[in-house]
XYZ file of C-alpha atoms in Angstrom:
757
model
C -42.814 -9.855 -36.214
C -39.228 -10.907 -36.949
C -36.167 -11.505 -34.823
C -32.779 -10.789 -36.308
C -29.566 -12.264 -35.005
C -27.249 -9.275 -35.156
C -23.475 -9.251 -35.006
C -22.225 -10.686 -31.728
C -20.092 -7.965 -30.328
C -19.989 -5.837 -27.230
C -22.776 -3.236 -27.252
C -21.976 0.289 -26.145
C -22.717 1.196 -22.531
C -26.138 2.315 -21.440
C -29.667 1.079 -22.041
C -31.091 1.733 -25.504
C -34.484 3.163 -26.297
C -36.782 1.254 -28.647
C -35.998 3.712 -31.431
C -32.402 2.433 -31.457
C -33.369 -1.244 -31.491
C -32.249 -1.655 -35.099
C -28.617 -0.830 -34.359
C -26.340 -3.720 -35.371
C -24.355 -3.316 -32.143
C -27.354 -4.396 -30.089
C -27.262 -7.896 -28.492
C -28.579 -11.118 -29.934
C -32.334 -10.920 -30.640
C -33.821 -7.533 -31.504
C -37.504 -7.018 -32.393
C -37.778 -5.373 -35.823
C -41.345 -4.870 -37.113
C -41.761 -4.982 -40.872
C -44.331 -2.186 -40.928
C -46.464 -0.015 -38.682
C -49.133 -2.725 -38.663
C -46.718 -5.149 -37.027
C -46.429 -2.807 -34.048
C -49.755 -4.193 -32.868
C -47.846 -7.294 -31.804
C -46.043 -5.181 -29.221
C -48.010 -1.985 -28.544
C -51.114 -2.150 -26.340
C -54.492 -1.100 -27.636
C -54.958 2.062 -25.485
C -53.526 5.174 -27.080
C -51.066 7.186 -25.029
C -49.680 10.658 -25.550
C -45.973 11.049 -26.327
C -44.067 12.495 -23.386
C -46.619 11.449 -20.764
C -45.900 9.191 -17.812
C -47.884 6.391 -19.436
C -45.774 6.774 -22.570
C -42.591 6.454 -20.468
C -44.041 3.314 -18.910
C -44.675 2.007 -22.400
C -41.068 2.631 -23.400
C -39.904 0.840 -20.267
C -42.073 -2.128 -21.185
C -40.628 -2.292 -24.673
C -37.114 -2.097 -23.283
C -37.943 -4.876 -20.833
C -39.267 -6.998 -23.700
C -36.035 -6.497 -25.644
C -33.897 -7.349 -22.603
C -35.971 -10.466 -21.884
C -35.520 -11.725 -25.422
C -31.792 -10.998 -25.238
C -31.613 -13.118 -22.076
C -33.166 -16.069 -23.880
C -36.732 -15.581 -22.581
C -39.088 -15.528 -25.603
C -42.593 -14.485 -24.542
C -45.343 -14.229 -27.103
C -46.760 -10.896 -28.080
C -50.101 -11.694 -26.432
C -48.457 -11.974 -23.023
C -46.390 -8.847 -23.522
C -49.474 -6.886 -24.594
C -51.263 -7.770 -21.378
C -48.236 -6.933 -19.227
C -47.630 -3.552 -20.881
C -51.316 -2.634 -20.909
C -51.526 -3.278 -17.171
C -48.515 -1.064 -16.482
C -49.772 1.744 -18.743
C -53.249 1.588 -17.233
C -51.828 1.821 -13.719
C -49.742 4.833 -14.677
C -52.746 6.519 -16.300
C -54.814 5.997 -13.171
C -51.998 7.471 -11.090
C -51.807 10.510 -13.385
C -55.575 11.038 -13.192
C -56.335 10.091 -16.808
C -59.178 7.719 -17.643
C -58.035 4.123 -17.660
C -58.652 2.131 -20.796
C -60.236 -1.316 -20.551
C -57.735 -4.172 -20.382
C -56.921 -6.181 -23.443
C -59.173 -9.166 -24.064
C -56.864 -12.024 -24.864
C -58.436 -15.379 -24.315
C -55.261 -17.218 -25.190
C -53.163 -15.419 -22.584
C -54.066 -17.602 -19.609
C -53.716 -20.819 -21.566
C -50.321 -19.948 -23.008
C -48.737 -18.382 -19.943
C -46.863 -21.532 -18.949
C -45.805 -22.430 -22.501
C -44.667 -19.058 -23.815
C -41.779 -18.498 -21.435
C -38.731 -20.717 -21.654
C -38.893 -22.981 -18.623
C -35.113 -23.170 -18.318
C -34.810 -19.617 -16.940
C -33.193 -19.662 -13.537
C -32.930 -17.176 -10.748
C -29.522 -15.616 -11.215
C -26.905 -15.642 -8.523
C -27.359 -11.902 -8.101
C -31.013 -12.223 -7.125
C -32.520 -13.194 -3.800
C -34.134 -16.594 -3.646
C -37.922 -16.275 -3.477
C -39.564 -17.073 -0.169
C -42.712 -18.501 -1.732
C -43.267 -21.677 -3.672
C -43.158 -20.837 -7.375
C -43.210 -24.383 -8.679
C -46.585 -23.929 -10.362
C -45.603 -21.057 -12.662
C -41.894 -20.389 -12.191
C -41.332 -18.901 -15.627
C -44.281 -16.522 -15.515
C -43.304 -15.289 -12.035
C -39.744 -14.782 -13.195
C -40.839 -12.708 -16.211
C -43.261 -10.654 -14.130
C -40.566 -9.856 -11.597
C -38.107 -8.876 -14.318
C -40.766 -6.744 -16.003
C -41.680 -4.894 -12.804
C -38.034 -4.289 -11.928
C -37.323 -2.922 -15.411
C -40.177 -0.426 -15.126
C -38.888 0.823 -11.774
C -35.188 0.740 -12.664
C -34.713 4.436 -13.669
C -36.314 5.676 -10.454
C -34.414 3.086 -8.431
C -31.043 4.008 -9.860
C -31.778 7.705 -9.407
C -32.780 7.169 -5.791
C -29.626 5.179 -5.067
C -27.523 7.978 -6.482
C -28.391 10.111 -3.467
C -25.800 10.330 -0.710
C -28.471 10.521 2.008
C -30.862 7.539 1.757
C -34.185 7.660 3.553
C -33.829 5.272 6.492
C -37.059 3.847 7.897
C -37.359 1.832 11.073
C -38.787 -1.616 10.448
C -41.212 -1.929 13.347
C -42.463 -5.336 12.218
C -39.001 -6.927 12.213
C -37.793 -8.419 15.461
C -34.170 -7.716 16.303
C -32.238 -10.618 17.746
C -29.743 -8.180 19.272
C -30.556 -6.462 22.580
C -30.797 -2.661 22.552
C -30.900 -2.567 18.722
C -33.531 -2.189 16.010
C -33.562 -2.676 12.241
C -33.699 0.250 9.832
C -34.001 -0.239 6.072
C -34.183 1.772 2.863
C -36.152 -0.746 0.844
C -38.113 -3.893 1.656
C -38.689 -5.148 5.150
C -36.366 -7.541 6.922
C -37.100 -11.055 5.641
C -38.447 -13.786 7.857
C -35.777 -15.890 9.534
C -36.106 -19.667 9.349
C -34.348 -22.139 11.600
C -33.400 -24.646 8.870
C -31.000 -24.067 5.993
C -33.229 -26.059 3.664
C -35.770 -23.234 3.725
C -33.178 -20.947 2.124
C -32.394 -23.308 -0.750
C -28.961 -24.245 0.579
C -27.643 -27.443 -0.967
C -27.741 -30.597 1.116
C -23.973 -30.991 0.797
C -23.375 -27.532 2.242
C -25.888 -28.199 4.990
C -23.985 -31.329 5.984
C -20.653 -29.499 6.038
C -22.210 -26.671 8.061
C -23.585 -29.050 10.681
C -20.306 -30.957 10.857
C -18.373 -27.716 11.401
C -20.705 -26.654 14.210
C -20.828 -30.071 15.841
C -17.351 -29.517 17.308
C -18.572 -27.285 20.116
C -17.948 -27.112 23.788
C -20.542 -28.314 26.244
C -21.682 -24.763 26.947
C -22.067 -24.012 23.260
C -24.089 -27.193 22.758
C -26.361 -26.143 25.603
C -26.871 -22.743 23.995
C -27.671 -24.405 20.676
C -30.138 -26.707 22.418
C -31.866 -23.715 23.993
C -32.202 -22.059 20.576
C -34.435 -24.862 19.226
C -37.398 -23.264 17.483
C -40.956 -24.649 17.544
C -43.339 -23.125 15.032
C -47.082 -23.621 14.877
C -47.145 -23.860 11.104
C -44.697 -25.216 8.628
C -42.516 -22.445 7.178
C -42.929 -21.549 3.540
C -40.447 -23.376 1.335
C -37.902 -21.379 -0.579
C -37.452 -22.116 -4.286
C -33.799 -22.144 -5.398
C -32.463 -21.691 -8.912
C -35.159 -22.824 -11.358
C -33.554 -25.521 -13.467
C -34.669 -28.739 -15.152
C -32.542 -30.818 -12.765
C -33.466 -31.792 -9.251
C -33.715 -28.681 -7.067
C -31.673 -28.019 -3.964
C -34.871 -27.861 -1.935
C -35.695 -31.417 -2.974
C -32.173 -32.515 -2.103
C -32.513 -30.850 1.290
C -35.803 -32.649 1.810
C -34.154 -35.973 1.020
C -31.370 -35.179 3.480
C -33.939 -34.497 6.190
C -35.787 -37.719 5.394
C -32.574 -39.717 5.593
C -31.926 -38.343 9.055
C -35.307 -39.734 10.253
C -36.621 -36.261 11.062
C -40.000 -35.767 9.455
C -41.336 -32.725 11.256
C -39.171 -29.676 10.514
C -40.782 -27.601 13.256
C -39.614 -30.100 15.910
C -36.000 -30.278 14.729
C -33.207 -28.345 16.425
C -32.119 -25.191 14.687
C -29.232 -25.215 12.232
C -28.021 -21.952 13.768
C -26.065 -21.440 16.952
C -28.151 -18.496 18.153
C -30.792 -16.026 17.050
C -28.202 -13.483 15.894
C -26.669 -15.966 13.459
C -30.094 -16.906 12.156
C -31.126 -13.284 11.586
C -27.828 -12.416 9.898
C -28.119 -15.287 7.422
C -31.723 -14.367 6.604
C -30.734 -10.804 5.677
C -27.681 -12.003 3.744
C -29.822 -14.446 1.775
C -32.120 -11.564 0.735
C -29.086 -9.952 -0.982
C -29.695 -6.612 0.718
C -26.717 -4.496 1.726
C -26.075 -5.151 5.405
C -24.293 -3.131 8.088
C -23.947 -4.623 11.576
C -22.153 -2.075 13.824
C -22.438 -4.069 17.032
C -20.036 -6.999 16.671
C -17.952 -7.194 19.870
C -14.292 -8.079 19.903
C -13.561 -11.725 20.693
C -12.124 -12.433 24.119
C -10.435 -15.664 22.979
C -8.206 -16.119 19.962
C -9.852 -19.464 19.203
C -13.378 -18.194 19.838
C -16.073 -18.580 17.194
C -17.955 -15.748 15.538
C -21.491 -16.969 14.705
C -22.458 -13.902 12.656
C -19.296 -14.112 10.567
C -19.942 -17.825 10.015
C -23.395 -16.996 8.632
C -21.878 -14.486 6.208
C -19.235 -16.974 5.071
C -21.857 -19.644 4.454
C -23.772 -17.139 2.342
C -20.634 -16.486 0.274
C -20.097 -20.217 -0.305
C -23.765 -20.706 -1.159
C -23.614 -17.847 -3.660
C -20.586 -19.325 -5.421
C -22.242 -22.741 -5.479
C -25.453 -21.422 -7.059
C -23.523 -19.432 -9.657
C -21.363 -22.388 -10.652
C -24.364 -24.726 -10.805
C -26.269 -22.355 -13.090
C -23.343 -21.993 -15.485
C -22.676 -25.720 -15.456
C -26.241 -26.617 -16.405
C -26.238 -24.023 -19.175
C -23.000 -25.451 -20.564
C -24.487 -28.949 -20.523
C -27.559 -27.794 -22.416
C -25.439 -25.922 -24.950
C -23.281 -29.018 -25.459
C -26.296 -31.284 -25.951
C -28.146 -28.898 -28.298
C -26.014 -26.976 -30.830
C -28.925 -24.605 -31.572
C -29.430 -23.785 -27.896
C -29.156 -20.044 -27.172
C -27.408 -19.721 -23.831
C -28.827 -17.058 -21.491
C -26.783 -14.273 -19.973
C -25.593 -15.902 -16.774
C -22.019 -14.696 -16.288
C -19.914 -11.689 -15.485
C -16.787 -10.350 -17.113
C -14.467 -12.416 -14.893
C -14.779 -15.409 -12.576
C -14.253 -13.900 -9.057
C -17.632 -13.370 -7.429
C -16.803 -12.836 -3.737
C -14.318 -10.396 -2.224
C -13.506 -10.582 1.515
C -11.537 -7.704 3.030
C -9.786 -8.232 6.366
C -7.276 -6.116 8.311
C -4.643 -8.713 9.363
C -3.331 -12.175 8.510
C -4.465 -13.784 11.759
C -8.062 -12.925 10.867
C -7.563 -14.202 7.321
C -6.257 -17.478 8.767
C -9.469 -18.011 10.733
C -11.726 -16.958 7.853
C -10.081 -19.182 5.224
C -9.976 -22.193 7.554
C -13.668 -21.629 8.210
C -14.382 -21.385 4.485
C -12.568 -24.667 3.938
C -14.693 -26.326 6.620
C -17.874 -25.115 4.914
C -16.689 -26.084 1.433
C -14.725 -29.312 1.301
C -13.998 -32.380 3.407
C -10.381 -33.504 3.421
C -10.999 -37.022 2.189
C -7.932 -37.049 -0.081
C -4.454 -35.599 0.031
C -5.299 -33.184 -2.795
C -8.705 -32.132 -1.475
C -7.231 -28.774 -0.425
C -4.311 -27.758 -2.591
C -1.781 -25.346 -1.123
C -2.896 -25.725 2.497
C 0.573 -26.337 3.899
C 1.937 -23.227 2.228
C -1.042 -21.289 3.500
C -0.459 -22.358 7.104
C 3.192 -21.349 6.845
C 2.395 -17.920 5.369
C -0.545 -17.029 7.618
C 0.439 -18.856 10.794
C 2.267 -17.251 13.709
C 5.657 -18.090 12.186
C 8.900 -19.246 13.708
C 9.883 -15.778 14.944
C 6.786 -15.426 17.126
C 7.738 -15.629 20.823
C 6.227 -18.446 22.847
C 4.643 -17.960 26.245
C 7.615 -19.641 27.898
C 10.141 -17.354 26.180
C 8.606 -14.172 27.605
C 10.403 -12.512 30.465
C 8.736 -11.875 33.782
C 8.210 -8.235 32.826
C 6.763 -9.258 29.447
C 4.329 -11.670 31.089
C 3.275 -8.991 33.548
C 2.672 -6.470 30.765
C 0.654 -8.979 28.755
C -1.500 -9.850 31.751
C -2.342 -6.171 32.192
C -3.679 -5.939 28.629
C -7.409 -6.575 28.138
C -8.512 -9.992 26.896
C -9.950 -8.625 23.643
C -6.630 -6.933 22.844
C -4.722 -10.180 23.341
C -7.184 -12.101 21.163
C -7.163 -9.436 18.439
C -3.372 -9.335 18.060
C -2.664 -13.001 18.695
C -0.747 -14.561 15.802
C 0.445 -12.985 12.560
C -0.545 -9.301 12.520
C 0.812 -8.473 9.059
C -1.570 -6.233 7.115
C -0.285 -6.983 3.584
C -1.737 -10.191 2.121
C -3.916 -11.403 -0.747
C -4.916 -14.926 -1.741
C -7.324 -16.467 -4.225
C -9.534 -19.538 -3.724
C -10.764 -21.693 -6.604
C -13.642 -23.966 -5.636
C -14.454 -27.054 -7.666
C -16.722 -29.970 -6.921
C -13.991 -32.230 -5.580
C -11.285 -29.886 -4.310
C -10.329 -26.373 -3.284
C -7.226 -24.702 -4.619
C -5.507 -21.953 -2.626
C -3.180 -19.374 -4.176
C -4.994 -19.614 -7.504
C -4.703 -16.830 -10.039
C -7.212 -14.081 -9.393
C -8.848 -14.528 -12.804
C -9.385 -18.234 -12.024
C -10.547 -17.734 -8.426
C -14.066 -17.733 -7.029
C -13.212 -15.975 -3.751
C -10.504 -13.393 -3.094
C -9.392 -12.789 0.503
C -7.127 -9.780 0.918
C -6.333 -6.693 2.906
C -7.105 -3.236 1.482
C -3.395 -2.392 1.575
C -2.437 -5.445 -0.529
C -5.188 -4.840 -3.082
C -4.333 -1.142 -3.360
C -0.700 -2.133 -3.929
C -1.684 -4.617 -6.647
C -3.893 -2.052 -8.345
C -0.965 0.358 -8.420
C 1.392 -2.308 -9.768
C -0.913 -3.425 -12.576
C -2.073 0.066 -13.489
C 1.122 0.560 -15.450
C 0.449 -2.628 -17.441
C -3.248 -1.847 -18.014
C -6.359 -3.597 -16.754
C -5.454 -3.158 -13.109
C -8.929 -3.738 -11.643
C -10.303 -6.200 -14.203
C -10.349 -9.092 -11.710
C -12.679 -7.005 -9.500
C -15.138 -6.206 -12.297
C -17.665 -8.969 -11.512
C -17.706 -9.004 -7.694
C -21.257 -9.773 -6.563
C -20.749 -10.182 -2.791
C -18.355 -7.939 -0.860
C -17.737 -8.862 2.778
C -15.758 -6.557 5.071
C -15.046 -7.806 8.578
C -13.683 -5.674 11.444
C -14.324 -2.389 9.705
C -13.355 -0.574 12.917
C -9.897 -2.194 12.838
C -9.492 -1.166 9.193
C -10.176 2.403 10.252
C -7.201 2.207 12.598
C -5.140 1.568 9.447
C -5.030 3.762 6.340
C -8.658 4.403 5.399
C -7.638 5.688 1.963
C -6.815 2.116 0.901
C -10.385 1.090 1.703
C -11.937 3.758 -0.492
C -9.436 3.018 -3.269
C -10.456 -0.641 -3.386
C -14.193 0.051 -3.331
C -13.876 2.575 -6.132
C -12.092 -0.063 -8.252
C -14.736 -2.762 -7.702
C -17.294 -3.364 -10.487
C -15.612 -1.193 -13.089
C -15.973 -2.163 -16.743
C -12.807 -4.150 -17.582
C -10.294 -3.054 -20.156
C -9.703 -6.580 -21.481
C -11.986 -9.444 -22.479
C -10.080 -12.184 -20.585
C -11.606 -15.009 -22.647
C -15.222 -14.317 -21.670
C -18.132 -14.984 -24.037
C -19.710 -11.553 -24.392
C -23.023 -13.082 -25.427
C -23.330 -14.644 -21.954
C -22.434 -11.530 -19.939
C -25.387 -10.137 -18.044
C -26.991 -6.921 -19.237
C -26.234 -4.869 -16.139
C -22.517 -5.588 -16.492
C -22.543 -4.378 -20.086
C -24.489 -1.228 -19.201
C -22.195 -0.350 -16.263
C -24.771 -1.106 -13.528
C -22.801 -3.828 -11.754
C -22.598 -1.756 -8.559
C -26.386 -1.774 -8.318
C -26.322 -5.599 -8.301
C -23.520 -6.045 -5.733
C -24.257 -6.967 -2.150
C -22.033 -5.362 0.482
C -21.832 -6.738 4.038
C -20.054 -4.642 6.662
C -19.263 -5.974 10.147
C -17.924 -3.648 12.817
C -17.911 -3.092 16.558
C -19.452 0.359 16.177
C -20.461 2.879 13.551
C -18.221 5.763 12.538
C -18.688 8.721 10.234
C -16.381 7.141 7.644
C -18.233 3.814 7.787
C -21.624 5.511 7.443
C -20.397 7.531 4.460
C -19.055 4.390 2.811
C -22.323 2.515 3.384
C -24.525 5.388 2.190
C -22.557 6.516 -0.850
C -20.684 3.490 -2.169
C -23.261 0.769 -1.491
C -26.070 1.244 -4.034
C -27.682 -2.185 -4.142
C -31.054 -2.199 -5.912
C -32.363 -4.731 -3.362
C -32.130 -2.118 -0.597
C -30.132 -1.680 2.587
C -30.506 -2.871 6.152
C -28.578 -1.893 9.232
C -28.874 -2.082 12.993
C -29.520 1.051 14.999
C -27.883 0.458 18.369
C -28.874 2.121 21.625
C -26.041 2.725 24.118
C -26.099 3.230 27.864
C -22.664 4.824 28.066
C -19.525 4.089 30.060
C -19.641 6.945 32.580
C -20.691 4.492 35.270
C -17.475 2.519 34.774
C -15.451 5.237 36.507
C -15.073 5.860 40.238
C -16.672 8.749 42.100
C -13.579 10.905 42.865
C -13.229 11.761 39.173
C -14.969 14.885 37.938
C -15.949 14.689 34.262
C -16.539 18.068 32.627
C -17.988 18.155 29.094
C -17.623 21.429 27.180
C -19.654 21.959 24.028
C -17.859 24.036 21.418
C -19.108 25.775 18.304
C -19.203 23.793 15.071
C -20.005 25.979 12.050
C -19.490 23.128 9.564
C -17.691 19.831 9.107
C -15.022 21.476 6.980
C -14.291 24.087 9.665
C -14.477 21.670 12.603
C -10.713 21.149 12.946
C -9.982 24.891 12.914
C -12.768 25.837 15.343
C -11.718 23.088 17.756
C -8.099 24.218 17.692
C -9.038 27.865 18.270
C -11.176 26.914 21.274
C -8.293 24.908 22.722
C -5.812 27.747 22.207
C -8.010 30.523 23.610
C -9.688 28.750 26.526
C -8.377 25.312 27.455
C -4.658 25.979 26.997
C -4.786 29.081 29.150
C -6.176 27.059 32.065
C -3.503 24.367 31.648
C -0.751 26.981 31.409
C -1.890 28.914 34.475
C -2.255 25.820 36.656
C 1.454 24.974 36.354
C 0.844 21.428 37.549
C 2.277 18.295 35.985
C 0.550 15.075 34.965
C -1.644 16.553 32.194
C -2.795 14.051 29.536
C -4.110 15.304 26.171
C -5.809 12.575 24.135
C -6.483 13.110 20.423
C -8.221 10.906 17.885
C -6.626 12.021 14.627
C -2.943 11.998 13.775
C -3.350 15.318 11.946
C -4.580 16.954 15.160
C -1.656 15.338 16.973
C 0.812 17.018 14.606
C -0.997 20.347 14.935
C -0.976 20.292 18.721
C 2.627 19.091 18.816
C 3.742 22.054 16.706
C 1.702 24.423 18.874
C 3.233 23.107 22.110
C 6.702 23.486 20.614
C 5.965 27.125 19.762
C 4.715 27.721 23.302
C 7.845 26.125 24.774
C 5.797 23.642 26.784
C 7.367 20.674 28.557
C 5.662 17.719 26.882
C 6.183 14.279 25.366
C 4.338 12.993 22.312
C 3.335 9.353 21.850
C 1.725 8.250 18.599
C 1.532 5.069 16.533
C 4.770 5.970 14.727
C 6.888 6.623 17.836
C 9.828 4.267 18.333
C 9.696 1.846 21.220
C 12.767 3.355 22.868
C 11.261 6.852 22.659
C 8.012 5.560 24.139
C 9.782 4.056 27.146
C 11.810 7.205 27.707
C 8.788 9.479 27.345
C 6.615 7.455 29.722
C 9.382 7.489 32.333
C 9.886 11.258 32.037
C 6.167 11.880 32.337
C 5.769 9.601 35.359
C 8.640 11.220 37.281
C 7.465 14.755 36.466
C 10.306 15.701 34.110
C 7.660 16.331 31.442
C 4.429 18.067 32.404
C 2.233 17.110 29.431
C 1.731 13.891 27.476
C 0.195 14.078 23.976
C -1.373 10.688 23.200
C -3.219 9.328 20.133
C -6.032 6.780 19.989
C -4.158 4.601 17.492
C -1.177 4.318 19.843
C -3.508 3.095 22.572
C -5.255 0.731 20.146
C -2.065 -1.067 19.120
C -0.232 -1.079 22.475
C -2.694 -0.468 25.332
C -0.120 1.268 27.514
C -0.859 1.592 31.224
C 0.071 5.238 31.641
C 1.219 6.308 35.100
C 1.459 9.773 36.541
C -1.790 11.226 35.113
C -3.444 13.774 37.396
C -5.751 15.489 34.897
C -6.932 14.478 31.445
C -8.163 16.416 28.436
C -9.948 14.663 25.585
C -9.365 16.927 22.616
C -11.667 14.507 20.808
C -13.539 11.552 22.202
C -12.074 8.229 21.046
C -14.011 6.006 18.667
C -13.679 3.087 21.091
C -15.769 3.843 24.190
C -13.729 1.475 26.367
C -10.626 3.598 25.654
C -12.281 6.466 27.505
C -12.892 4.365 30.621
C -9.395 2.820 30.426
C -7.640 6.196 30.306
C -9.866 7.556 33.047
C -8.991 4.440 35.050
C -5.290 5.294 34.779
C -6.112 8.777 36.011
C -8.021 7.384 38.981
C -5.023 5.324 40.095
C -2.830 8.399 39.952
C -5.409 10.394 41.893
C -5.662 7.806 44.689
C -1.875 7.736 45.016
C -1.583 11.514 44.942
C -0.209 13.154 48.047
C -2.501 16.142 47.701
C -5.620 14.012 47.808
C -7.457 16.339 45.407
C -10.009 15.186 42.925
C -8.787 14.536 39.385
C -10.561 16.307 36.534
C -11.456 15.018 33.077
C -12.300 17.629 30.449
C -13.983 16.660 27.177
C -14.373 18.950 24.154
C -17.318 17.990 21.946
C -19.776 19.323 19.388
C -22.641 17.977 17.318
C -20.224 16.299 14.905
C -19.087 14.048 17.777
C -22.576 12.635 18.332
C -21.575 9.056 17.395
C -18.786 9.022 19.966
C -20.959 10.815 22.523
C -23.696 8.203 22.250
C -21.238 5.447 23.084
C -19.576 7.288 25.975
C -22.445 9.077 27.755
C -25.411 7.098 26.372
C -28.238 7.993 24.031
C -30.405 9.790 26.556
C -27.631 12.030 27.930
C -26.238 12.746 24.467
C -29.561 14.029 23.159
C -29.930 16.415 26.116
C -26.334 17.638 25.925
C -26.560 18.461 22.227
C -29.883 20.313 22.529
C -29.432 22.022 25.897
C -28.892 25.781 26.135
C -26.043 25.213 28.571
C -22.632 24.430 27.086
C -21.009 22.760 30.118
C -22.029 19.524 31.841
C -20.457 18.063 34.974
C -20.650 14.409 36.050
C -19.102 13.153 39.287
């Protein structure tokens, strides 16, 4: 059997069958038998029929052999024969055909550790193994690659579906109350209490512990209570398999230097169980969706789950850089060394999407704490400029400069609203971070950056600007970890920017950008980069748009994991004088939902409002499009109303609120986004209609609370009424407002009206 070194140029997209292995455009080493007799070096002894399932398994094995050789792994034919024969025999047994006896190769066991190049390392796109593979690392690596190659067509086809099969992981323990794990692939991995078990470098462990050592006394007490004691020593986790000293060994040395010999008796590296569970799932490289992250109540408060995700991003960049560095050193020392495919098209590997600059300020400062100590003046380049651009700025009003009325209005706003909008709230920003061993450079060029932190609006703008020049999304072609924080806040912005950015990620670039094509991984060349990208979504709750994005645009081959949250509802947060009437309306389809809802309002609800003739009617809508539709309808009807949305001028808002409170306007049309950004305390509400339930459940109780104040101050003393229009498409919002148990009954009941007092 011969190996030919073909022309080194970019192969066409797609995986090639073994019949096309002789094409000169194929990658480096291609098996080319001299005659039919030489096929015995590759083909197994059992005969298979062309077109059968066993024959397809055989083709997959040959393709895996070609890909392994192209990656620098050079197994002997004896090993490949045994691997392929096992796969073909298993497929024949599954199809009901008689299984052939396995190949008798006495040299296979003796040569298993010598045939595979021992320098093969676990790529940055793969999850670190949870078992010790020090005895036969190369053989385990080849076996895993072989098995994944055989299952790849079915895996890619399954991930192409828009409705994945979610299964509840009953064996996994959820660290979050009232929540359970559901997955589409493997089970939730075991969570360890020490970072060394995940293969995290000792240097990163030290920086992580230093960053979390600056805690308040209460936080230290919580961390002390989260000390884990295990009966048996956890299984070590093997990091990237290289000839140099492993990170696990370095972590062990760090533990020995700290005079802590028993890992099970050491305090946990994690602040709480939620942080520990989040890092375990992130380290498995599964797609992750956590729709239960509450809003912070302090602007300087820490987010343990976000910290775990940021550490995972830093650890991923560190492993990728270490693998490339060692390969470069070997190639420099040995001119005949064939470098494996260990790179992408471009350098950026992590993309972090955030809604506002104040959140980016906290995230980047946290990344700097986890990455580099400021031991020199140039340890962090561009930090002063960064603080000026992302800080509150000189125009931000101080607490002392606020008027008495301004202080009173701010005190009336909830604590989470003040913390969310504290600082610079600009939603147009993008910045690159280049991480080296001795320093971190901010504002680096995107093609030289390791991490890109940006808002969807800024990235969509850049894509539009560079589209005219060509190669607009090339710097996003090799993203391997995508982290999106505060997905619910992004939905209060323009959601189209979010979908635009995700569609541009992992596209085949239009330019080469100085990359060595012979070191680009196979899945990048074949257009399967999306299947090897991990996506992490953090949100306060799940929405239909977020679920669609997670199900359709996140197609990681490692599987998906998300939390299924159980809600108790917020109906108990209202006082007894308020009557809450829920009306179920018809919903023929999602496309006809807007029209059917509007027709029900016009024929039934509007007639009741018109006949009552009373003032103080609030109509709350979720979508701006429904706001425009109802506003035009009220104008046609000649109704006395005022409309407040997120685009209304401040002067018009003040005038409209005053007219509504004094009864000069009978109806107020109000959007959820206007309440999200301003949290107005509306006065003069006597009755409320929720045309659609808000996404935020606390908005429902806040608006009903305004209505209760108006009812208690009313001279008539009558009970206020809240009317809610809902259908089965509002089940996500219904679960959060009325609770899971009530929502299930209300959607399945024969009655269409439900009254709660």
